[in-house]
GROMACS .gro file of C-alpha atoms in nm:
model
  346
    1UNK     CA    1   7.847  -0.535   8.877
    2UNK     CA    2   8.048  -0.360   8.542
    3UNK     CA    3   8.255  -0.099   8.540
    4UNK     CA    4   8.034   0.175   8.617
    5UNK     CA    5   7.921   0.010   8.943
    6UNK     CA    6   7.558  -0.129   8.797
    7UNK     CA    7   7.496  -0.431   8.890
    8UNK     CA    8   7.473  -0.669   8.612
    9UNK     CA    9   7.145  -0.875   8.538
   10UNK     CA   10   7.295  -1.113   8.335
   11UNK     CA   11   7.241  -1.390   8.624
   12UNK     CA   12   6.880  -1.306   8.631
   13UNK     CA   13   6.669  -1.643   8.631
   14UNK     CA   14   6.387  -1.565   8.367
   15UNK     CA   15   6.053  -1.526   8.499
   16UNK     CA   16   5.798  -1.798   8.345
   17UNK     CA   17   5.595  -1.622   8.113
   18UNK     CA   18   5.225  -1.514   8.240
   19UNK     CA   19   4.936  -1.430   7.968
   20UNK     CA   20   4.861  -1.131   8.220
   21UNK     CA   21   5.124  -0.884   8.369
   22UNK     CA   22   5.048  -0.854   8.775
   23UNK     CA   23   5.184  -0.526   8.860
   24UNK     CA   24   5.471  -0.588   9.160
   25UNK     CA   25   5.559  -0.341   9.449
   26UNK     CA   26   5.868  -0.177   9.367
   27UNK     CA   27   6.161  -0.271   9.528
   28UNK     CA   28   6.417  -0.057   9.726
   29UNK     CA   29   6.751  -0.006   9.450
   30UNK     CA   30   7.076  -0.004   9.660
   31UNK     CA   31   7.274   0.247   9.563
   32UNK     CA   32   7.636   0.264   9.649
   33UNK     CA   33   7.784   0.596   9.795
   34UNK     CA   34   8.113   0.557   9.588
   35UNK     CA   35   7.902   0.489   9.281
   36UNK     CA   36   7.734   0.841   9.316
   37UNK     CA   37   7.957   1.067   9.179
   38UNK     CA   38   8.033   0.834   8.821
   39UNK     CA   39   7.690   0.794   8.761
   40UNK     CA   40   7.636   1.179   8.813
   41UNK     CA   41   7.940   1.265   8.560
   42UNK     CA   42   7.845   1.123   8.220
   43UNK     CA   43   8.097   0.841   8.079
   44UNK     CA   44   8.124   0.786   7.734
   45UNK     CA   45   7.910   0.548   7.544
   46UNK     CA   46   8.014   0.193   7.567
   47UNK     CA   47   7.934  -0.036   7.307
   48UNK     CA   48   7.673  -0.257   7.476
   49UNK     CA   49   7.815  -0.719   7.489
   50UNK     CA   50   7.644  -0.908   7.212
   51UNK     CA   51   7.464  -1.155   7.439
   52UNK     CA   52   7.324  -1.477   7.326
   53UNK     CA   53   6.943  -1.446   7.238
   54UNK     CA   54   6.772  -1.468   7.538
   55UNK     CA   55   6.409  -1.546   7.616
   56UNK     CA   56   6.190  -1.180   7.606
   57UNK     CA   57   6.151  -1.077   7.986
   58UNK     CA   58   5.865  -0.909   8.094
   59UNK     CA   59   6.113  -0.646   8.356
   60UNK     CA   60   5.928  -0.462   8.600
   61UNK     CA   61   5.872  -0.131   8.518
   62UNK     CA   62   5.987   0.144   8.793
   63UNK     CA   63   5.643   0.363   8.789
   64UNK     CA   64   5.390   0.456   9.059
   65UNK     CA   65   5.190   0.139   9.171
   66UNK     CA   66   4.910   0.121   8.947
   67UNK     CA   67   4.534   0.036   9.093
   68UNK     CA   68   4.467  -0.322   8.987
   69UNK     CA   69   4.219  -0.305   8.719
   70UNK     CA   70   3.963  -0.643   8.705
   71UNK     CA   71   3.991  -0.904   8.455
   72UNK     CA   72   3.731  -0.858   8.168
   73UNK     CA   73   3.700  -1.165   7.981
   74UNK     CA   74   3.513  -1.087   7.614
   75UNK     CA   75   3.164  -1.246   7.615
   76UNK     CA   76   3.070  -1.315   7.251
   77UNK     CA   77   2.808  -1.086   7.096
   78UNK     CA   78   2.447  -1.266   7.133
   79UNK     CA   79   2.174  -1.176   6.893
   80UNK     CA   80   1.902  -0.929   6.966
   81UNK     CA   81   1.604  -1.063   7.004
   82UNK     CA   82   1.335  -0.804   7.056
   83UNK     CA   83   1.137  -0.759   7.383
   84UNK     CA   84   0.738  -0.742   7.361
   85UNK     CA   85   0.741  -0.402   7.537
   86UNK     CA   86   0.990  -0.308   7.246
   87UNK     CA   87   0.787  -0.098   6.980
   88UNK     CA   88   0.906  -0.261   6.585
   89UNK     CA   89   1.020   0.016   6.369
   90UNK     CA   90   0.723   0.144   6.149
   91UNK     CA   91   0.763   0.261   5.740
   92UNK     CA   92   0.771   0.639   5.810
   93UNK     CA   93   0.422   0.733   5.722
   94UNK     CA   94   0.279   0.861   5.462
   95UNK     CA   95   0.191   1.249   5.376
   96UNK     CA   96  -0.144   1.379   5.486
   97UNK     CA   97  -0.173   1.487   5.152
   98UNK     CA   98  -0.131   1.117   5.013
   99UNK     CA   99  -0.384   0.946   5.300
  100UNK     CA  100  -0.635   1.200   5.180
  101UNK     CA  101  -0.592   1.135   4.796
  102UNK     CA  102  -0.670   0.762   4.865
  103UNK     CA  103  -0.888   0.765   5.131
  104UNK     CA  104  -1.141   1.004   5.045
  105UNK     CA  105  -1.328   0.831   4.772
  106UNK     CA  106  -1.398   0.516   5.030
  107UNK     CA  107  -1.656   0.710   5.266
  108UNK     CA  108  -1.851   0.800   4.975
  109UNK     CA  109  -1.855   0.527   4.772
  110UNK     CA  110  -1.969   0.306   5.088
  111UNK     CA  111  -2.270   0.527   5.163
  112UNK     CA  112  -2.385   0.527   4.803
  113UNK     CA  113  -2.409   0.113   4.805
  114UNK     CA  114  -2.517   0.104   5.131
  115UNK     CA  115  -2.872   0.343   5.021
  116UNK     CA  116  -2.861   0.108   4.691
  117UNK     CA  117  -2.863  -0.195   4.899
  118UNK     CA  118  -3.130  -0.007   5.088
  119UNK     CA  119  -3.338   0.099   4.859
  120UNK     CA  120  -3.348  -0.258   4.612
  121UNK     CA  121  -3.433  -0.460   4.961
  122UNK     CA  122  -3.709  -0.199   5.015
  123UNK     CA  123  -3.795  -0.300   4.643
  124UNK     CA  124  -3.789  -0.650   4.687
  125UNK     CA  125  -3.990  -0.707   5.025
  126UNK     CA  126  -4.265  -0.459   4.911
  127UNK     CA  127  -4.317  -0.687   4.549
  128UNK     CA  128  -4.261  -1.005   4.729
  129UNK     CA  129  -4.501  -0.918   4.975
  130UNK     CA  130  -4.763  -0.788   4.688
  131UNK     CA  131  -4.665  -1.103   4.519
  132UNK     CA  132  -4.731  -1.335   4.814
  133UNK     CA  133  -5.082  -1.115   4.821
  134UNK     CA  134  -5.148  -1.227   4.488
  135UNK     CA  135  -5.115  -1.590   4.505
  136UNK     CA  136  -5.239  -1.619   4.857
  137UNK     CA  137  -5.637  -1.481   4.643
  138UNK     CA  138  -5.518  -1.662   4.366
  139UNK     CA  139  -5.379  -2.044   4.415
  140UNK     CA  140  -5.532  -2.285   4.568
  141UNK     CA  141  -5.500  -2.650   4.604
  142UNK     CA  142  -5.743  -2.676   4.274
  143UNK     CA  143  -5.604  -2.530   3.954
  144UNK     CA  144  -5.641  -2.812   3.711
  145UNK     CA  145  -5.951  -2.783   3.572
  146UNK     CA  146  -6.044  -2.440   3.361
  147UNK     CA  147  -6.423  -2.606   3.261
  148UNK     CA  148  -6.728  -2.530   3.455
  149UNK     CA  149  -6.840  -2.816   3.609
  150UNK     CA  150  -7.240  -2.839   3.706
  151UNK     CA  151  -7.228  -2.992   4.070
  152UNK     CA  152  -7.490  -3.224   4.249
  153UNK     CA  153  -7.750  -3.002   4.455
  154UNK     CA  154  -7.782  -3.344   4.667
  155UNK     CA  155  -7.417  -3.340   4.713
  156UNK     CA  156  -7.311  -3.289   5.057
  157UNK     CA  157  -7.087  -3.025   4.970
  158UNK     CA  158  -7.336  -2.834   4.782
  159UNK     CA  159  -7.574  -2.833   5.067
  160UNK     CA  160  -7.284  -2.728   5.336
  161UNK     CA  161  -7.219  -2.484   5.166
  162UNK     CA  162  -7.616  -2.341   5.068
  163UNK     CA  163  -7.712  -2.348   5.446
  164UNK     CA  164  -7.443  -2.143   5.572
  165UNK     CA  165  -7.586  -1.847   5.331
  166UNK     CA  166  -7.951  -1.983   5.343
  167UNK     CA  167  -8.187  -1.753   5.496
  168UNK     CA  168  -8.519  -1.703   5.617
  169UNK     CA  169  -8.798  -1.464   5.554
  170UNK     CA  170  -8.791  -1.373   5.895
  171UNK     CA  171  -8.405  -1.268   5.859
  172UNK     CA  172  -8.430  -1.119   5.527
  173UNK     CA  173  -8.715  -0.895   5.700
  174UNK     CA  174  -8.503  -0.841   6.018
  175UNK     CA  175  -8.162  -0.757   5.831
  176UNK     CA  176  -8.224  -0.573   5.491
  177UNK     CA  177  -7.877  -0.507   5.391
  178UNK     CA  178  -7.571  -0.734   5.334
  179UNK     CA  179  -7.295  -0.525   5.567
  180UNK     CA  180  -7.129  -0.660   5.881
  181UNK     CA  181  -7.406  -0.714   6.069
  182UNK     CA  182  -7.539  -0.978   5.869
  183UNK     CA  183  -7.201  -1.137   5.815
  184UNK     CA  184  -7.114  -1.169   6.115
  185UNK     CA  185  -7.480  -1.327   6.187
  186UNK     CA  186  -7.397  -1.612   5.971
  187UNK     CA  187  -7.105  -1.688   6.136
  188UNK     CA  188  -7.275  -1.681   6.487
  189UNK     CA  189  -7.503  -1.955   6.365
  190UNK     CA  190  -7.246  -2.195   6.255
  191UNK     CA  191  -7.104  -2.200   6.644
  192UNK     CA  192  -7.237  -2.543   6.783
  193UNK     CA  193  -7.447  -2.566   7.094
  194UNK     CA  194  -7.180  -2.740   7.295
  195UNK     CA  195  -6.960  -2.453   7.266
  196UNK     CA  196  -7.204  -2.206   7.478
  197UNK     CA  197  -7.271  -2.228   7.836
  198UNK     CA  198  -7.483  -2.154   8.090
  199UNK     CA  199  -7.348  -1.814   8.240
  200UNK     CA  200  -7.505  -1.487   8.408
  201UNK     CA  201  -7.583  -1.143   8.393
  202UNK     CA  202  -7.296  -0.937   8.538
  203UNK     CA  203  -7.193  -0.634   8.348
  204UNK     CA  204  -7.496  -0.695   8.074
  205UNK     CA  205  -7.587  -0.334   7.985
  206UNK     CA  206  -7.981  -0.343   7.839
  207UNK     CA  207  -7.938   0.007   7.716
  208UNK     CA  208  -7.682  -0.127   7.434
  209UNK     CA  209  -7.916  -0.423   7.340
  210UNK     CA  210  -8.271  -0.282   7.358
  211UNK     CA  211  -8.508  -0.434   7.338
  212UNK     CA  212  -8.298  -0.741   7.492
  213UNK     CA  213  -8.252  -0.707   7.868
  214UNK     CA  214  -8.102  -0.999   8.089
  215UNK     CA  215  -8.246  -1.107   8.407
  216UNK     CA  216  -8.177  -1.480   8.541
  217UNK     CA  217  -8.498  -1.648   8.707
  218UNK     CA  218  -8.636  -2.009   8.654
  219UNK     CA  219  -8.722  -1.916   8.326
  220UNK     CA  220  -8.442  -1.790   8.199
  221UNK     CA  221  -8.063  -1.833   8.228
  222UNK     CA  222  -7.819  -1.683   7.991
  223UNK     CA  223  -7.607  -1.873   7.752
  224UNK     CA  224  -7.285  -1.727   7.680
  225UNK     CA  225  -6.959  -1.791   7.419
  226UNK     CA  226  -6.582  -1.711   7.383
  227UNK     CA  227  -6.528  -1.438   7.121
  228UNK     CA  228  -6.266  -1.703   7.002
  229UNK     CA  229  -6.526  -1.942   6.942
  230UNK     CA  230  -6.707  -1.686   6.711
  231UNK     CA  231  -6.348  -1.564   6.551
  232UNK     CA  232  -6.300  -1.942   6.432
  233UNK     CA  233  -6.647  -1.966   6.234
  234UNK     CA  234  -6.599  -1.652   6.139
  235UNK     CA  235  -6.236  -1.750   5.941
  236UNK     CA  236  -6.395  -2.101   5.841
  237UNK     CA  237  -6.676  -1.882   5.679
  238UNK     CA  238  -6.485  -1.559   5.558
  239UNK     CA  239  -6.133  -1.622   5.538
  240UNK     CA  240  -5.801  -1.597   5.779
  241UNK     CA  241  -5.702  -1.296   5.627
  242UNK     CA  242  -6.136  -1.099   5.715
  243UNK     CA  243  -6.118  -0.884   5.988
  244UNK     CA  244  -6.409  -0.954   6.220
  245UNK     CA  245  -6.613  -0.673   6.418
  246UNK     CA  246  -6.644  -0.699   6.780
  247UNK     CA  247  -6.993  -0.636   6.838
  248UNK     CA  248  -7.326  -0.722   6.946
  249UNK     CA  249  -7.491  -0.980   6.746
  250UNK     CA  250  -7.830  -0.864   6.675
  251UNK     CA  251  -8.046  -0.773   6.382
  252UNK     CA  252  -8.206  -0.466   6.292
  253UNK     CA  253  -8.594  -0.549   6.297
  254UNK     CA  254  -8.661  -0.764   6.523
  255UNK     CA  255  -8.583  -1.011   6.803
  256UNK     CA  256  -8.270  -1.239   6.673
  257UNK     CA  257  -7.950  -1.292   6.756
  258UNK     CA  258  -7.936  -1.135   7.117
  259UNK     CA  259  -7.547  -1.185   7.219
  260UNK     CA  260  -7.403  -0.857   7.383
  261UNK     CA  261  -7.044  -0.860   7.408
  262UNK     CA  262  -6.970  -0.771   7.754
  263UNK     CA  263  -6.605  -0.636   7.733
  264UNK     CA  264  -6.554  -0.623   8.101
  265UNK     CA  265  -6.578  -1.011   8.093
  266UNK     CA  266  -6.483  -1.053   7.738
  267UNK     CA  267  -6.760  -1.295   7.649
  268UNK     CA  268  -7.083  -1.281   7.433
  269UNK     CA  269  -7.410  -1.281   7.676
  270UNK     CA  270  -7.709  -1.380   7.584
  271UNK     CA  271  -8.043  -1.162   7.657
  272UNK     CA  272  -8.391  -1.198   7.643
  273UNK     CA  273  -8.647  -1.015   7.413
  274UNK     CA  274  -9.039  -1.044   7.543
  275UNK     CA  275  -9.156  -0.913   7.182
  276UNK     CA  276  -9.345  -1.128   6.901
  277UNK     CA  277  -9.298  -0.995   6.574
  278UNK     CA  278  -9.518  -1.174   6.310
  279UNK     CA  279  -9.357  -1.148   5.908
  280UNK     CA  280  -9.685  -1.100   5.724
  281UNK     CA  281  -9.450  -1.193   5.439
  282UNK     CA  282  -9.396  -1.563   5.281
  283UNK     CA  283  -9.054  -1.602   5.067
  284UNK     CA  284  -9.001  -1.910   4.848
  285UNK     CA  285  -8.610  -2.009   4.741
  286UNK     CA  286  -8.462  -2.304   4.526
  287UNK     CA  287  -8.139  -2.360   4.495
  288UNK     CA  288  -8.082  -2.365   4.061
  289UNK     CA  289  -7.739  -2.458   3.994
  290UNK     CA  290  -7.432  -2.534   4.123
  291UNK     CA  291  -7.124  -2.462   3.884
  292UNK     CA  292  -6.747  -2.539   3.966
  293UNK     CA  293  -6.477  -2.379   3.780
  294UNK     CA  294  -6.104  -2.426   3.914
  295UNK     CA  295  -6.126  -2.320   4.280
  296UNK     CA  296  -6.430  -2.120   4.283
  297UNK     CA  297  -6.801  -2.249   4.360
  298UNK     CA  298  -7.129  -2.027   4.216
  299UNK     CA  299  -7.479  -2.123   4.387
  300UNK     CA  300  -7.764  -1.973   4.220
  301UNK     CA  301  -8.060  -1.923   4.432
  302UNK     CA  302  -8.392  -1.798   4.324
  303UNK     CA  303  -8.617  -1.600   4.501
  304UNK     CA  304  -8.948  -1.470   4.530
  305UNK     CA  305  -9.108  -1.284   4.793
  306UNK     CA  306  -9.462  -1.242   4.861
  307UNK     CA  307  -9.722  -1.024   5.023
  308UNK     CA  308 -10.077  -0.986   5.107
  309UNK     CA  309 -10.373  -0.743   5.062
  310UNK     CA  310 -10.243  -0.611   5.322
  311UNK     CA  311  -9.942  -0.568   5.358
  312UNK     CA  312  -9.714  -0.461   5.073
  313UNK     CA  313  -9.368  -0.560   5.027
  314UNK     CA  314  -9.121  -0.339   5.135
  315UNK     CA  315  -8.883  -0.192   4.914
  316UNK     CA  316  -8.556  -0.391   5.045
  317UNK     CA  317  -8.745  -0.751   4.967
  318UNK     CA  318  -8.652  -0.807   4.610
  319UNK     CA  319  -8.770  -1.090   4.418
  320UNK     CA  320  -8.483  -1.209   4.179
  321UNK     CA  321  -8.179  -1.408   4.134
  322UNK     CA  322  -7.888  -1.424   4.408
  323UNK     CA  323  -7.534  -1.535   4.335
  324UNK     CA  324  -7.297  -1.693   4.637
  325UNK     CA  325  -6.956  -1.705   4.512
  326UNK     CA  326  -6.734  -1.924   4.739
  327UNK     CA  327  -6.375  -1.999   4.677
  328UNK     CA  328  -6.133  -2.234   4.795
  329UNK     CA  329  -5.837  -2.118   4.976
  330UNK     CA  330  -5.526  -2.309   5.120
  331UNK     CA  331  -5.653  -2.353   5.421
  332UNK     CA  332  -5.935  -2.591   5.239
  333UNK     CA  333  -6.210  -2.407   5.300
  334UNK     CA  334  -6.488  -2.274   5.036
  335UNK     CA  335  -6.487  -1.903   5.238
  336UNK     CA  336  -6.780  -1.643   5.090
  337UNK     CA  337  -6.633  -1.395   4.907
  338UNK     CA  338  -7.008  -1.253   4.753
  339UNK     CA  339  -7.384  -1.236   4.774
  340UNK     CA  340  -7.455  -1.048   4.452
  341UNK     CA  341  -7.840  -0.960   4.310
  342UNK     CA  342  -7.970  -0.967   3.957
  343UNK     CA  343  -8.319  -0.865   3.892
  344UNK     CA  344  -8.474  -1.045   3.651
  345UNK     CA  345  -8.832  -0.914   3.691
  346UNK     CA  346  -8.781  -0.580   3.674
   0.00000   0.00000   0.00000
């Protein structure tokens, strides 16, 4: 303790130095009673001991106990990685004036090549296709030759090909015209007799086929075809690309043909005609020529019909020269394409 009764802390053990001050409770200071009344007067400064350098103390200081505060140890600063629900910073947009300057030409300029694209495919199927039309009349598998060739009339191509157009004087009398009828005639005879049967009469309507009717008995039973079995004689004959009539095969004048197509049962039925027509006409036909040039086939037929006292010729029986003009397509088959006429009497 000095002079003025303070105690002297010279003897103080120094407290081993902490990296964090603890705050301590504050301890009771004794006080002396005959100490009082210096302290309370003031004393004149006293020039404070030089004291040897001393360790720095960390003293106590006399405040209000403050609240303990919890250690916060620095964590180093980790790099910010971006969560997916995070939304990346866009370029601030552009002006609605700007999108519209370099937009607006794209619309347009898309619809115009879309009708252009439209309009040259629309060009190019429609010539292909009238192309396609072309060579399908055109080419076939014989294009060598450009020099008419005279063919064999004993050939068996030559006479294959006569007898499908051959006719009668009993047809030429029953069927005047060439039309539909006829044509489709000729194809009805090229259908073998193995591919009819024996069938019946159901649905066979005699007021479409007079004078055929069709009644079975012992005399009489009804043969009967596929119209499929007509359609392929028909495009051996006329061609794949010939539409064929459905309809009854019959001729005009008289009793031949006889095949109703029933539609109900969607087969040709044949009927039965009582009547006996005589041709008081004779007709005699040769076969001329036979001339070959690239894919296309000429016969020349002549005819000349015949009458008696009688009986005159009728008007539709002309004597003269026919042409048959077959051609070869790529299916391989010489199909008709013509009967023409050329009077040479007249």
């Amino acid at each position: 303790m000095n002079n003025n009764g303070v105690e002297n802390n010279s003897n103080v053990v120094p407290a081993a130095p902490v990296l964090t001050p603890v705050p301590q409770p504050e301890a009771p200071v004794m006080v002396d009673p005959n100490t009082v009344a210096a302290a309370v007067t003031p004393q004149p400064a006293q020039p404070a001991p030089v004291a040897a350098p001393q360790p720095v103390v960390t003293q106590p200081v006399m405040t209000q106990p403050a609240v303990p505060q919890p250690t916060v140890t620095p964590v180093p600063a980790e790099p910010v990685v971006p969560t997916p629900d995070a939304t990346p910073e866009v370029p601030a947009p552009a002006t609605e004036e700007v999108k519209k300057k370099k937009k607006s030409p794209l619309p347009g300029l898309l619809f115009i090549i879309l009708v252009g694209l439209g309009a040259f495919t629309y060009y190019t199927v429609q010539n292909s296709q009238r192309k396609i039309s072309e060579l399908n009349y055109k080419c076939t598998p014989i294009t060598e030759s450009k020099e008419e060739i005279h063919l064999d009339l004993e050939s068996t191509l030559v006479k294959d090909l006569y007898q499908k157009v051959a006719t009668s004087i009993r047809e030429d009398y029953a069927q005047p015209n060439w039309n539909d009828t006829m044509k489709l005639y000729l194809a009805f005879r090229q259908i073998p007799d193995y591919k009819m049967y024996d069938s019946n009469c159901n649905y066979f309507s005699a007021g479409n086929m007079e004078p055929y009717t069709c009644e079975v008995s012992l005399n009489f039973v009804p043969k009967a075809f596929l119209p499929e079995t007509l359609a392929l004689e028909w495009k051996k004959l006329y061609g794949e690309d010939t539409p064929m009539p459905i309809q009854n095969i019959k001729l005009d004048n008289a009793c031949i043909g006889g095949f109703e197509y029933v539609r109900d049962r969607d087969e040709f039925v044949q009927g039965s005609c009582k009547q006996t027509t005589a041709i008081p006409y004779k007709a005699t036909k040769t076969l001329k020529d036979a001339v070959s040039s690239r894919n296309t086939i000429i016969l020349t037929e002549e005819v000349q019909y015949a009458g008696t006292e009688k009986m005159q010729l009728p008007d539709y029986l002309k004597s003269g020269t026919y042409y048959y003009t077959f051609r070869l397509d790529m299916n391989y088959h010489y199909i008709l394409i013509s009967k023409t006429y050329d009077d040479k009497y007249s």
